[in-house]
Each structure stands twice: as C-alpha cells, then as structure tokens.
Amino acid sequence: MYIPCRHMHICTKCYADRRTAWQQSLPRIRAANARRAEENKERIKEAREPLPMRPEEYLCEQCKTEVVFAGSVDEVARWAATPFVGQPG
C-alpha cells in the first residue's frame, strides 16, 4: 500500500523492481531537469512557454501522487502508528 493515496495493486517484488529502476534513473532525470532549467531561462526571455520538469519523486502508478511510504497493510499500520518526530527547536 502506498501512503498517502492508499493505492498499490502490485506485489512487493514488482514494487521493489520499480523502485530500484526509479532510483537508477534518478541521476538522469535530475540531469535532464538541470538542462531544462537552463533552457527555460532562455525560453522565458524569448516569451516562449517553458518546458515541463520531470518529477523526481517516486509516484504512484495510478494517481501520480508522491509516495511517502510503501509497504504491506501491516507495515503501513505500524508506520502510521509511529509518533511524529518534531524538529529541534
């Protein structure tokens, strides 16, 4: 199950494979976004529409929201029951 959207209609092995593939592609995505950011500076100066940035976070395959946590229903229940940790003040 994914948090916060509660979707996850794949087995844990498929999730692990997808997560690994995402982690391996992340440097390429970040490099592409850096190139797009530079190109967008020029496009904005020319009053052209900027290129969209590719999402860098792991997204739910169904609803495309960012996955904060993923696991079995029991793991999600334990994760949700863990108290929040405040920021040092």
PDB file of C-alpha atoms in Angstrom:
ATOM      1  CA  MET A   1       0.000   0.000   0.000  1.00  0.00           C
ATOM      2  CA  TYR A   2       1.215   3.485  -0.841  1.00  0.00           C
ATOM      3  CA  ILE A   3       0.882   6.384   1.561  1.00  0.00           C
ATOM      4  CA  PRO A   4      -0.877   8.834   1.228  1.00  0.00           C
ATOM      5  CA  CYS A   5      -3.012   7.641  -1.723  1.00  0.00           C
ATOM      6  CA  ARG A   6      -3.548   4.056  -0.447  1.00  0.00           C
ATOM      7  CA  HIS A   7      -3.082   2.519  -3.899  1.00  0.00           C
ATOM      8  CA  MET A   8      -0.780  -0.426  -4.545  1.00  0.00           C
ATOM      9  CA  HIS A   9      -2.006  -3.119  -6.802  1.00  0.00           C
ATOM     10  CA  ILE A  10       1.352  -4.771  -7.389  1.00  0.00           C
ATOM     11  CA  CYS A  11       3.267  -7.393  -5.459  1.00  0.00           C
ATOM     12  CA  THR A  12       6.168  -6.410  -3.230  1.00  0.00           C
ATOM     13  CA  LYS A  13       8.728  -7.835  -5.706  1.00  0.00           C
ATOM     14  CA  CYS A  14       7.317  -5.745  -8.569  1.00  0.00           C
ATOM     15  CA  TYR A  15       7.309  -2.688  -6.294  1.00  0.00           C
ATOM     16  CA  ALA A  16      10.939  -3.333  -5.344  1.00  0.00           C
ATOM     17  CA  ASP A  17      11.876  -3.715  -9.032  1.00  0.00           C
ATOM     18  CA  ARG A  18      10.101  -0.464  -9.958  1.00  0.00           C
ATOM     19  CA  ARG A  19      11.630   1.381  -7.021  1.00  0.00           C
ATOM     20  CA  THR A  20      15.119   0.171  -7.986  1.00  0.00           C
ATOM     21  CA  ALA A  21      14.588   1.217 -11.610  1.00  0.00           C
ATOM     22  CA  TRP A  22      13.387   4.649 -10.419  1.00  0.00           C
ATOM     23  CA  GLN A  23      16.434   5.051  -8.154  1.00  0.00           C
ATOM     24  CA  GLN A  24      18.751   4.137 -11.028  1.00  0.00           C
ATOM     25  CA  SER A  25      17.065   6.628 -13.386  1.00  0.00           C
ATOM     26  CA  LEU A  26      17.045   9.474 -10.842  1.00  0.00           C
ATOM     27  CA  PRO A  27      20.501  10.886 -11.789  1.00  0.00           C
ATOM     28  CA  ARG A  28      19.419  11.034 -15.458  1.00  0.00           C
ATOM     29  CA  ILE A  29      16.143  12.738 -14.529  1.00  0.00           C
ATOM     30  CA  ARG A  30      17.950  15.303 -12.384  1.00  0.00           C
ATOM     31  CA  ALA A  31      20.460  15.993 -15.172  1.00  0.00           C
ATOM     32  CA  ALA A  32      17.638  16.404 -17.695  1.00  0.00           C
ATOM     33  CA  ASN A  33      15.827  18.780 -15.332  1.00  0.00           C
ATOM     34  CA  ALA A  34      19.010  20.829 -14.891  1.00  0.00           C
ATOM     35  CA  ARG A  35      19.328  21.116 -18.683  1.00  0.00           C
ATOM     36  CA  ARG A  36      15.655  22.060 -18.961  1.00  0.00           C
ATOM     37  CA  ALA A  37      16.043  24.703 -16.257  1.00  0.00           C
ATOM     38  CA  GLU A  38      18.857  26.319 -18.240  1.00  0.00           C
ATOM     39  CA  GLU A  39      16.886  26.118 -21.471  1.00  0.00           C
ATOM     40  CA  ASN A  40      13.803  27.508 -19.733  1.00  0.00           C
ATOM     41  CA  LYS A  41      15.721  30.645 -18.742  1.00  0.00           C
ATOM     42  CA  GLU A  42      16.219  31.362 -22.446  1.00  0.00           C
ATOM     43  CA  ARG A  43      12.667  30.392 -23.340  1.00  0.00           C
ATOM     44  CA  ILE A  44      11.274  32.785 -20.714  1.00  0.00           C
ATOM     45  CA  LYS A  45      13.444  35.621 -22.065  1.00  0.00           C
ATOM     46  CA  GLU A  46      12.005  34.914 -25.523  1.00  0.00           C
ATOM     47  CA  ALA A  47       8.426  34.850 -24.124  1.00  0.00           C
ATOM     48  CA  ARG A  48       8.112  31.154 -25.001  1.00  0.00           C
ATOM     49  CA  GLU A  49       6.443  28.590 -22.794  1.00  0.00           C
ATOM     50  CA  PRO A  50       8.936  26.784 -20.532  1.00  0.00           C
ATOM     51  CA  LEU A  51       9.462  23.047 -20.830  1.00  0.00           C
ATOM     52  CA  PRO A  52       7.879  20.980 -18.042  1.00  0.00           C
ATOM     53  CA  MET A  53      10.213  19.457 -15.479  1.00  0.00           C
ATOM     54  CA  ARG A  54      10.137  15.697 -14.962  1.00  0.00           C
ATOM     55  CA  PRO A  55       9.044  14.608 -11.473  1.00  0.00           C
ATOM     56  CA  GLU A  56      11.967  13.476  -9.319  1.00  0.00           C
ATOM     57  CA  GLU A  57       9.943  11.791  -6.595  1.00  0.00           C
ATOM     58  CA  TYR A  58       8.580   8.239  -6.752  1.00  0.00           C
ATOM     59  CA  LEU A  59       4.984   8.485  -7.961  1.00  0.00           C
ATOM     60  CA  CYS A  60       2.017   6.165  -7.597  1.00  0.00           C
ATOM     61  CA  GLU A  61       1.462   4.421 -10.917  1.00  0.00           C
ATOM     62  CA  GLN A  62      -2.291   5.058 -10.736  1.00  0.00           C
ATOM     63  CA  CYS A  63      -2.865   8.579  -9.446  1.00  0.00           C
ATOM     64  CA  LYS A  64       0.644  10.078  -9.950  1.00  0.00           C
ATOM     65  CA  THR A  65       0.900  11.443  -6.389  1.00  0.00           C
ATOM     66  CA  GLU A  66       4.187  11.271  -4.499  1.00  0.00           C
ATOM     67  CA  VAL A  67       4.661   8.076  -2.493  1.00  0.00           C
ATOM     68  CA  VAL A  68       5.730   8.943   1.044  1.00  0.00           C
ATOM     69  CA  PHE A  69       5.816   5.345   2.309  1.00  0.00           C
ATOM     70  CA  ALA A  70       5.065   1.933   0.805  1.00  0.00           C
ATOM     71  CA  GLY A  71       4.626  -1.465   2.356  1.00  0.00           C
ATOM     72  CA  SER A  72       2.176  -4.199   3.263  1.00  0.00           C
ATOM     73  CA  VAL A  73      -1.006  -3.260   5.094  1.00  0.00           C
ATOM     74  CA  ASP A  74       0.618  -4.338   8.389  1.00  0.00           C
ATOM     75  CA  GLU A  75       3.770  -2.302   7.662  1.00  0.00           C
ATOM     76  CA  VAL A  76       1.676   0.732   6.808  1.00  0.00           C
ATOM     77  CA  ALA A  77      -0.288   0.357  10.052  1.00  0.00           C
ATOM     78  CA  ARG A  78       2.965   0.215  12.057  1.00  0.00           C
ATOM     79  CA  TRP A  79       4.355   3.209  10.111  1.00  0.00           C
ATOM     80  CA  ALA A  80       1.190   5.227  10.729  1.00  0.00           C
ATOM     81  CA  ALA A  81       1.257   4.389  14.448  1.00  0.00           C
ATOM     82  CA  THR A  82       4.815   5.709  14.825  1.00  0.00           C
ATOM     83  CA  PRO A  83       4.717   9.112  16.551  1.00  0.00           C
ATOM     84  CA  PHE A  84       5.821  12.136  14.592  1.00  0.00           C
ATOM     85  CA  VAL A  85       9.261  13.460  15.466  1.00  0.00           C
ATOM     86  CA  GLY A  86       9.396  17.214  15.942  1.00  0.00           C
ATOM     87  CA  GLN A  87      12.128  19.399  14.539  1.00  0.00           C
ATOM     88  CA  PRO A  88      14.764  20.525  17.037  1.00  0.00           C
ATOM     89  CA  GLY A  89      13.811  23.907  18.259  1.00  0.00           C
TER      90      GLY A  89
END
